[in-house]
Amino acid sequence: MWYHKPVINKELLQSLPNLKIVASSGVGIDHLDLNLLSSYGVKVSNTPFVVSTDTADLGMALMLASSRRLVEGYEMAVSPDTEYFPADWLGTEVSGATLGIVGMGIIGYKVAERAKSFEMKILYHNRNQRKKEEESAVGAVYCKKIDDLLQQSDFVLLAVNLTPQTHKLIGKRELELMKPTATLINISRGLVVDQDALVEALQNKTINAAALDVTYPEPLPRDHPLLKLKNVIITPHIGSATKKTRRVMMEEMSESIQAGLAGLPIPHEVL
Amino acid sequence: LSKKIQAIYLWWHKPVIDQELLQSLPNLRVIANSGVGMDHLDLKLVASFGVKMANAPRAVSSSTADTGMALLLASARRLVEVYHIAISSSMDYCEADILGVEVAGATLGIIGMGSIGYKIALRAKAFEMNILYHNRTQRKAQEEQAVGATYCKKIDSLLQQADFVMVVVSLTPQTHNLIGERELELMKPTATLINISRGAVVDQEALVTALQTGVIRAAALDVTHPEPLPRDHPLLKLKNVIITPHLGIKTDKATYMITEEAVENILAALNGLPIPNEVLPS
């Protein structure tokens, strides 16, 4: 299964009586109805760990590109109308700023490791607090209430799974708690953010900017307001899109499929 | 008015400091530069008028290191290209157009390990990169160990091994065209060149050829020669090039800190005190 295709529904499962396993690419399994699959005796696997580093790297890339206005800057640098670079054209500093990580799993933690080297102050919100040693290694401070994180952060990075609890986790209320100078970075799933509320927040300058590797749907309809906002960077879900990682993902998926067909224990089985 | 001027705060190379200007300002005592690079100043000429010079080295290092990392990541993950795909009116693209190269586990070669180069090494280490560096002098062992950096006395050795080559030197007669045809050909065909130093450190024509013929994979340039480039320059059209408008220190925080440093330098000079960041003609 690649990029959520084909759609696994009752109709498809009924038409494939000998289906033994669905191997899904990447770590997210929000697009799969696990109970339905289980009821047909079909096993499920994903590729959970291999995507973490590239996704964390992309989170950092988006934060840096957004804060330093890299895409706008590129367009100025190559535009046929540019005669000089204005001296008062500025971005915002990443080094020393406060990063709030929502979802401190493997990916969130890797982001924290990277952000620490930029001398960033790191806050995090998670279902559970991490161990003291893990927190001190990256200098991260736990925010039991997401509001505390939202109010203090210059950059808010979403790295949660999509579950019924995280659906529209960031809505109008959360955006209004954020600083007007803050940037929202989403490397989780489009549905974690109330997109309409986000559009309004960006248009009204409730927050400063957004950088989104994920949207709902993907891709967005071509007339969607998010595609036109100057203070938004959108990338086409490239979290794990490097040659090496894709290759490893394919290898892992093949391994899982082979194990599933042979009736052996499945590596990276999702239960 | 010209007799009243005792200090100049130089912002983005303006005004141009030439013989005519210096002669017209008899009471000028100090020129404080914004930023660290002094290549746009004729240090000997200025000194011959008894005018002191200072730069602002501390304030620039973090912002410029951040710019270097931003460009490295943007180039590796093809950020500008995929952004255009994401917003384009057509929804068709193929996987090959969006696949980038890995940063973790890759080798970064830093040419010029001053304060900016070192901050880049600190950041790159967190991205699990292997770090090589080339510098006029080797850094102390503890400094090397702190970032896991290996010294390459010969630049060739760095060029041959690096997946990303980051140029962070000052522009001097020795570093002019430091990266030319020979150096580009020593680089891996899968390598990326990132320049956050000065445009003239790279032989631009050689770079264009190298990018067009696949001698190297890509380039990300925050600096060019001149800035901006003429609008018909080939670098502006190459798909595998990201050019940014000298973002180096263009943040609110950095410009504030640079101005603070410059003011410190100016006040010291006008009060006859030692100047914190004096630059002498060597």
XYZ file of C-alpha atoms in Angstrom:
553
model
C 0.000 0.000 0.000
C 1.491 3.259 -1.141
C 0.126 6.711 -0.375
C -3.133 5.323 0.953
C -4.012 3.579 -2.314
C -5.953 1.426 -2.879
C -8.700 2.358 -0.418
C -9.278 -0.669 1.821
C -13.013 -0.989 2.367
C -15.502 -3.806 2.812
C -16.059 -4.102 -0.933
C -12.385 -4.591 -1.672
C -11.898 -7.086 1.147
C -14.865 -9.125 0.047
C -13.490 -9.264 -3.498
C -10.094 -10.579 -2.336
C -10.804 -13.823 -0.471
C -7.164 -14.875 -0.313
C -5.771 -11.570 0.910
C -3.413 -12.288 3.802
C -1.597 -9.054 4.479
C -1.697 -5.335 3.829
C 1.767 -3.818 4.042
C 1.456 -0.046 4.469
C 4.281 2.370 3.639
C 5.350 4.804 6.340
C 4.345 4.842 9.976
C 0.816 6.326 9.955
C -2.069 3.854 9.869
C -4.915 6.344 10.283
C -6.163 5.513 6.795
C -6.760 1.860 7.728
C -9.773 0.430 9.549
C -7.885 -2.067 11.697
C -11.014 -3.678 13.142
C -12.427 -4.246 9.666
C -9.209 -5.824 8.424
C -8.945 -8.003 11.501
C -12.503 -9.240 10.964
C -11.408 -10.532 7.541
C -8.336 -12.213 9.051
C -6.015 -9.854 7.167
C -2.774 -8.839 8.876
C -1.341 -5.308 8.729
C 2.227 -4.024 8.802
C 3.849 -0.584 8.553
C 7.418 0.823 8.406
C 7.612 2.681 11.693
C 11.233 3.550 12.447
C 12.911 4.143 9.139
C 10.902 7.307 8.424
C 11.743 9.072 11.671
C 15.015 10.786 10.814
C 13.990 12.117 7.402
C 10.689 13.371 8.818
C 12.466 15.137 11.678
C 14.899 16.637 9.155
C 11.988 17.882 7.077
C 10.402 19.457 10.160
C 13.624 21.388 10.726
C 13.900 22.249 7.024
C 10.380 23.703 7.081
C 11.020 25.678 10.261
C 14.209 27.187 8.811
C 12.704 27.839 5.384
C 9.655 29.516 6.877
C 11.453 31.680 9.439
C 14.117 32.879 7.009
C 11.564 33.342 4.187
C 13.587 31.074 1.937
C 10.964 30.490 -0.744
C 10.065 34.193 -0.965
C 13.766 35.018 -0.998
C 14.408 32.578 -3.828
C 11.641 34.171 -5.851
C 13.145 37.596 -5.282
C 16.605 36.332 -6.209
C 15.457 34.906 -9.565
C 12.615 37.262 -10.495
C 13.107 39.161 -13.759
C 11.940 42.356 -12.000
C 14.537 42.357 -9.226
C 17.021 45.215 -9.410
C 18.444 45.094 -5.903
C 17.879 43.311 -2.620
C 16.152 45.630 -0.128
C 18.118 46.182 3.081
C 15.043 46.074 5.323
C 13.795 42.685 4.139
C 14.121 40.475 7.225
C 13.175 37.071 8.542
C 13.055 35.819 12.113
C 15.833 34.093 14.019
C 15.681 30.373 14.757
C 18.727 30.232 17.033
C 17.669 30.953 20.603
C 13.934 30.921 19.846
C 11.354 28.712 21.619
C 10.156 25.537 19.890
C 7.029 23.779 21.145
C 6.819 20.139 20.051
C 3.342 18.632 20.173
C 3.845 14.876 20.182
C 7.179 13.724 21.536
C 7.422 10.267 20.003
C 10.440 9.102 18.021
C 10.048 11.822 15.417
C 9.328 14.573 17.944
C 12.370 13.584 19.963
C 14.634 13.659 16.898
C 13.368 17.137 16.164
C 14.263 18.121 19.735
C 17.812 16.751 19.301
C 18.262 18.862 16.205
C 16.664 21.979 17.639
C 18.936 21.828 20.691
C 21.985 22.420 18.491
C 20.361 25.692 17.381
C 20.293 26.736 21.050
C 16.509 26.670 20.955
C 14.444 26.526 24.115
C 12.350 23.352 23.812
C 8.886 22.786 25.260
C 6.872 19.645 24.599
C 3.376 18.324 25.076
C 2.727 14.594 25.031
C 0.237 12.104 26.401
C 2.969 11.025 28.828
C 5.960 12.834 30.193
C 9.312 11.487 29.006
C 11.971 10.215 31.426
C 14.150 12.809 33.131
C 17.305 11.718 31.303
C 15.542 11.964 27.953
C 14.299 15.457 28.826
C 17.714 16.679 30.022
C 19.502 15.263 26.991
C 17.615 17.734 24.805
C 16.811 20.375 27.415
C 13.068 19.865 26.909
C 10.472 21.124 29.380
C 7.168 19.237 29.707
C 3.926 21.181 29.289
C 1.144 19.082 30.729
C -1.328 21.576 29.313
C -1.014 22.291 25.618
C -2.087 25.890 26.294
C 1.186 26.609 28.122
C 3.161 25.386 25.135
C 1.073 27.362 22.649
C 1.377 30.618 24.578
C 5.157 30.521 24.904
C 6.318 29.086 21.574
C 7.778 30.948 18.613
C 7.467 27.744 16.569
C 4.832 25.055 17.171
C 5.648 21.730 15.528
C 3.053 18.951 15.281
C 4.424 15.412 15.373
C 1.470 13.399 16.711
C -0.303 10.383 15.196
C -3.758 11.011 13.828
C -6.271 9.453 16.203
C -9.809 10.429 17.235
C -8.179 12.376 20.113
C -5.809 14.365 17.878
C -8.362 15.088 15.148
C -8.564 18.916 14.901
C -6.239 19.176 17.877
C -5.227 22.616 16.599
C -8.341 24.657 16.011
C -9.441 28.257 16.423
C -8.928 28.212 20.191
C -5.407 26.841 19.955
C -4.416 29.226 17.149
C -5.634 32.164 19.214
C -3.494 31.034 22.147
C -0.402 31.143 19.924
C 1.732 34.279 19.653
C 0.927 36.511 16.671
C 4.612 36.161 15.728
C 4.502 32.343 15.859
C 4.782 29.783 13.070
C 2.863 26.493 12.883
C 4.714 23.533 11.346
C 2.776 20.374 10.538
C 4.564 17.119 9.717
C 1.876 14.860 11.201
C -1.442 14.628 9.336
C -3.626 17.303 7.730
C -6.605 16.422 9.900
C -4.739 17.250 13.117
C -5.346 20.880 12.151
C -8.695 22.555 11.545
C -7.737 23.845 8.117
C -10.482 26.442 7.815
C -9.519 27.885 11.188
C -5.898 27.935 10.032
C -6.729 29.861 6.868
C -8.598 32.444 8.912
C -5.785 32.703 11.468
C -3.225 33.288 8.728
C -5.384 35.832 6.915
C -6.128 37.757 10.118
C -2.531 37.558 11.335
C -3.571 35.635 14.445
C -0.366 33.696 13.757
C 2.550 34.753 11.546
C 3.068 31.830 9.191
C 2.601 28.118 8.550
C 4.654 25.379 6.913
C 2.729 22.229 6.043
C 4.030 18.942 4.682
C 0.551 17.477 5.169
C -2.927 18.737 4.355
C -6.427 17.367 3.989
C -6.917 16.254 1.352
C -3.588 15.647 -0.371
C -3.278 17.329 -2.687
C -5.474 20.312 -1.885
C -7.979 21.459 -4.521
C -6.191 23.926 -6.783
C -8.370 26.856 -5.709
C -7.758 26.338 -1.976
C -6.816 29.554 -0.119
C -3.783 27.889 1.519
C -2.107 27.678 -1.888
C -2.265 31.430 -2.322
C -1.143 32.740 1.053
C 2.313 34.313 0.982
C 3.109 33.254 4.516
C 2.495 29.543 3.879
C 4.927 26.923 2.604
C 3.332 23.679 1.440
C 5.266 20.585 0.466
C 3.682 17.457 -1.088
C 4.036 15.036 1.877
C 7.751 14.448 1.440
C 8.513 13.531 5.073
C 10.126 10.267 4.117
C 10.965 11.144 0.516
C 14.640 10.371 0.192
C 16.032 7.706 -2.104
C 17.651 5.753 0.684
C 14.676 5.740 3.039
C 12.219 4.805 0.310
C 14.421 1.883 -0.598
C 14.526 0.662 2.988
C 10.751 1.083 3.273
C 10.281 -1.103 0.198
C 12.601 -3.716 1.633
C 10.728 -3.746 4.934
C 7.374 -3.995 3.202
C 8.605 -6.941 1.110
C 9.898 -8.661 4.250
C 6.552 -8.203 5.976
C 4.665 -9.510 2.948
C 6.887 -12.554 2.634
C 6.512 -13.341 6.323
C 2.744 -12.844 6.112
C 2.415 -15.190 3.156
C 4.599 -17.813 4.823
C 2.607 -17.673 8.042
C 5.690 -16.511 9.974
C 5.824 -13.708 12.592
C 5.495 -10.426 10.726
C 8.119 -7.724 11.289
C 6.429 -4.390 12.111
C 2.989 -5.911 12.486
C 0.298 -3.465 13.549
C -2.164 -4.940 15.998
C 28.137 68.878 7.609
C 31.167 67.006 6.319
C 33.335 68.509 9.051
C 30.996 67.204 11.748
C 31.106 63.553 10.719
C 33.266 61.506 13.077
C 31.872 58.022 12.516
C 30.345 56.015 9.697
C 28.104 53.012 10.285
C 28.416 51.024 7.103
C 25.286 49.108 6.110
C 25.374 46.751 3.129
C 28.506 48.290 1.661
C 27.041 51.777 1.460
C 28.384 54.418 1.235
C 31.357 53.376 -0.889
C 34.499 54.296 1.008
C 36.931 55.707 -1.523
C 39.680 58.324 -1.570
C 37.196 61.088 -2.489
C 34.903 60.358 0.432
C 37.759 60.076 2.925
C 39.214 63.379 1.773
C 35.843 65.102 2.192
C 35.492 63.985 5.826
C 38.478 65.474 7.701
C 37.177 64.597 11.163
C 36.223 61.002 10.451
C 37.655 58.772 13.178
C 36.003 55.389 12.760
C 34.139 53.223 10.254
C 32.012 50.555 11.913
C 30.931 47.764 9.590
C 27.674 45.858 9.967
C 28.563 42.197 9.718
C 31.923 40.487 9.676
C 33.150 40.624 6.052
C 35.593 43.453 5.282
C 36.367 42.566 1.657
C 34.538 45.643 0.354
C 36.909 47.971 2.216
C 40.395 49.049 1.206
C 41.844 48.625 4.690
C 45.205 50.219 3.855
C 43.563 53.247 2.270
C 41.322 53.857 5.255
C 44.204 53.395 7.704
C 46.309 55.870 5.726
C 43.768 58.555 6.649
C 44.158 57.658 10.346
C 40.641 56.256 10.433
C 40.006 53.156 12.567
C 37.860 50.244 11.393
C 35.730 47.678 13.211
C 33.427 44.815 12.283
C 30.668 42.922 14.137
C 31.827 39.310 14.312
C 29.814 37.938 17.228
C 26.343 38.898 16.170
C 26.535 37.252 12.751
C 27.609 33.749 13.586
C 24.355 32.071 14.651
C 22.170 33.617 11.953
C 24.660 32.812 9.227
C 25.116 29.256 10.471
C 21.316 28.916 10.471
C 21.232 30.161 6.864
C 23.835 27.559 5.911
C 21.761 24.771 7.450
C 18.548 26.126 5.938
C 20.159 25.991 2.475
C 21.659 22.552 3.036
C 18.284 21.120 4.048
C 16.340 22.996 1.376
C 18.677 21.696 -1.313
C 18.820 18.114 -0.006
C 15.025 17.863 0.205
C 14.401 19.941 -2.974
C 12.191 22.267 -1.008
C 11.824 24.989 -3.629
C 11.077 22.513 -6.430
C 8.507 20.544 -4.430
C 6.852 23.725 -3.153
C 6.211 24.688 -6.769
C 4.812 21.214 -7.423
C 2.551 21.473 -4.364
C 1.018 24.759 -5.459
C 1.054 24.253 -9.215
C -2.192 24.223 -11.140
C -1.439 20.755 -12.429
C -1.693 17.888 -9.940
C 0.497 15.483 -11.898
C 3.981 14.738 -10.810
C 6.107 11.658 -10.546
C 7.837 10.330 -7.495
C 11.264 10.921 -9.002
C 10.575 14.654 -9.070
C 10.149 14.845 -5.315
C 12.750 12.420 -3.962
C 15.621 14.122 -2.204
C 18.869 12.941 -0.654
C 19.473 11.943 2.944
C 21.159 14.281 5.382
C 21.604 11.894 8.335
C 24.710 9.800 7.843
C 25.926 11.988 4.997
C 29.320 13.710 5.046
C 29.535 17.480 5.393
C 32.785 19.165 4.400
C 33.176 22.618 5.963
C 35.670 24.890 4.230
C 36.558 27.602 6.730
C 36.130 26.630 10.356
C 35.889 30.041 12.016
C 33.049 30.911 14.419
C 30.415 30.491 11.731
C 31.902 27.244 10.421
C 32.075 25.860 13.929
C 28.429 26.700 14.658
C 27.537 24.865 11.471
C 29.465 21.853 12.716
C 27.532 21.950 16.000
C 24.261 21.918 14.104
C 25.315 19.302 11.561
C 26.379 16.965 14.364
C 22.811 16.984 15.688
C 21.677 15.918 12.212
C 23.959 12.839 12.564
C 26.291 14.029 9.799
C 29.964 13.068 9.479
C 32.012 16.240 9.553
C 35.241 17.036 7.714
C 36.795 20.492 7.716
C 39.521 22.427 5.961
C 41.000 25.517 7.548
C 44.212 27.542 7.464
C 44.999 26.095 10.887
C 43.764 22.994 12.678
C 41.421 23.511 15.614
C 42.214 22.228 19.102
C 41.520 18.558 19.784
C 38.679 19.249 22.266
C 36.987 21.564 19.753
C 37.236 18.864 17.087
C 35.917 16.182 19.410
C 32.976 18.284 20.564
C 31.624 18.228 17.012
C 33.220 15.021 15.776
C 35.083 16.899 13.054
C 38.088 15.517 11.169
C 40.708 17.917 9.813
C 41.595 17.749 6.123
C 44.907 19.507 5.660
C 44.436 19.260 1.903
C 41.195 20.596 0.528
C 41.227 17.854 -2.138
C 40.672 15.183 0.479
C 37.579 17.013 1.776
C 36.191 17.599 -1.713
C 36.513 13.954 -2.677
C 34.659 12.615 0.364
C 31.941 15.175 1.054
C 28.275 14.800 0.101
C 27.727 18.446 1.045
C 30.471 21.076 0.722
C 29.805 24.240 2.721
C 31.994 27.270 1.987
C 32.395 29.569 5.009
C 35.636 31.466 4.440
C 36.345 35.222 4.418
C 37.022 36.651 0.986
C 40.741 37.396 0.667
C 43.169 37.296 -2.247
C 43.908 33.675 -1.211
C 40.260 32.574 -1.227
C 39.283 34.333 -4.440
C 38.066 31.602 -6.861
C 38.980 29.014 -4.229
C 36.340 26.719 -5.737
C 37.018 26.481 -9.463
C 36.849 23.871 -12.183
C 39.508 21.683 -10.556
C 37.797 21.676 -7.166
C 34.340 21.033 -8.642
C 35.672 18.073 -10.583
C 37.167 16.614 -7.408
C 33.703 16.666 -5.821
C 31.362 13.688 -6.057
C 28.763 13.871 -8.852
C 26.138 13.395 -6.115
C 27.492 16.286 -4.029
C 25.924 19.660 -3.232
C 27.856 22.946 -2.970
C 26.565 25.485 -0.454
C 28.050 28.986 -0.425
C 27.391 31.370 2.457
C 30.707 33.210 2.244
C 31.149 35.559 -0.722
C 30.257 35.098 -4.382
C 33.838 35.684 -5.504
C 35.087 32.653 -3.545
C 33.520 30.490 -6.249
C 34.382 30.640 -9.948
C 30.825 31.177 -11.111
C 31.353 30.247 -14.731
C 32.972 26.976 -13.710
C 30.051 26.364 -11.366
C 27.483 26.870 -14.123
C 29.286 24.360 -16.332
C 29.598 21.872 -13.496
C 25.875 22.085 -12.714
C 24.833 21.848 -16.356
C 26.981 18.789 -17.048
C 26.266 16.870 -13.843
C 29.770 17.255 -12.425
C 28.008 18.038 -9.142
C 24.356 17.412 -8.200
C 23.227 20.828 -7.017
C 24.165 24.169 -5.487
C 22.616 26.491 -2.933
C 23.996 30.028 -2.957
C 23.216 32.775 -0.492
C 25.910 34.902 -2.122
C 26.817 35.600 -5.730
C 28.955 38.018 -7.660
C 27.445 40.494 -8.225
C 24.376 40.701 -6.004
C 21.883 40.545 -7.504
C 22.982 38.620 -10.583
C 22.106 40.019 -14.010
C 18.607 38.810 -14.852
C 19.791 36.711 -17.789
C 22.443 34.819 -15.796
C 22.349 31.029 -16.319
C 22.403 30.363 -12.557
C 18.898 31.828 -12.272
C 17.490 29.226 -14.638
C 19.069 26.007 -13.419
C 16.603 23.662 -11.686
C 19.246 22.296 -9.373
C 20.218 25.687 -7.953
C 18.682 27.544 -5.032
C 19.690 31.202 -4.840
C 18.731 33.355 -1.874
C 19.190 37.137 -1.602
C 22.088 37.214 0.909
C 19.887 36.151 3.811
C 22.939 35.540 6.010
C 22.135 37.870 8.862
C 18.788 39.188 7.752
C 16.793 38.599 10.899
C 15.354 41.100 13.307
C 17.460 39.739 16.166
C 20.750 39.665 14.254
C 20.413 43.161 12.828
C 19.681 44.467 16.309
C 22.739 42.723 17.766
C 24.944 43.890 14.896
C 23.868 47.469 15.461
C 24.621 47.127 19.177
C 28.124 45.859 18.389
C 28.696 48.667 15.895
C 27.590 51.287 18.413
C 29.971 49.830 21.020
C 32.803 50.072 18.501
C 31.936 53.647 17.525
C 31.644 54.887 21.116
C 34.960 53.278 22.047
C 36.701 54.908 19.093
C 35.254 58.349 19.769
C 36.255 58.111 23.443
C 39.811 57.085 22.569
C 39.319 53.663 24.190
C 40.388 50.258 22.791
C 37.896 49.215 20.117
C 36.312 45.813 20.883
C 36.364 44.516 17.299
C 39.051 46.582 15.640
C 40.159 45.372 12.211
C 43.710 46.244 11.223
C 45.136 46.206 7.725
C 47.334 43.124 7.661
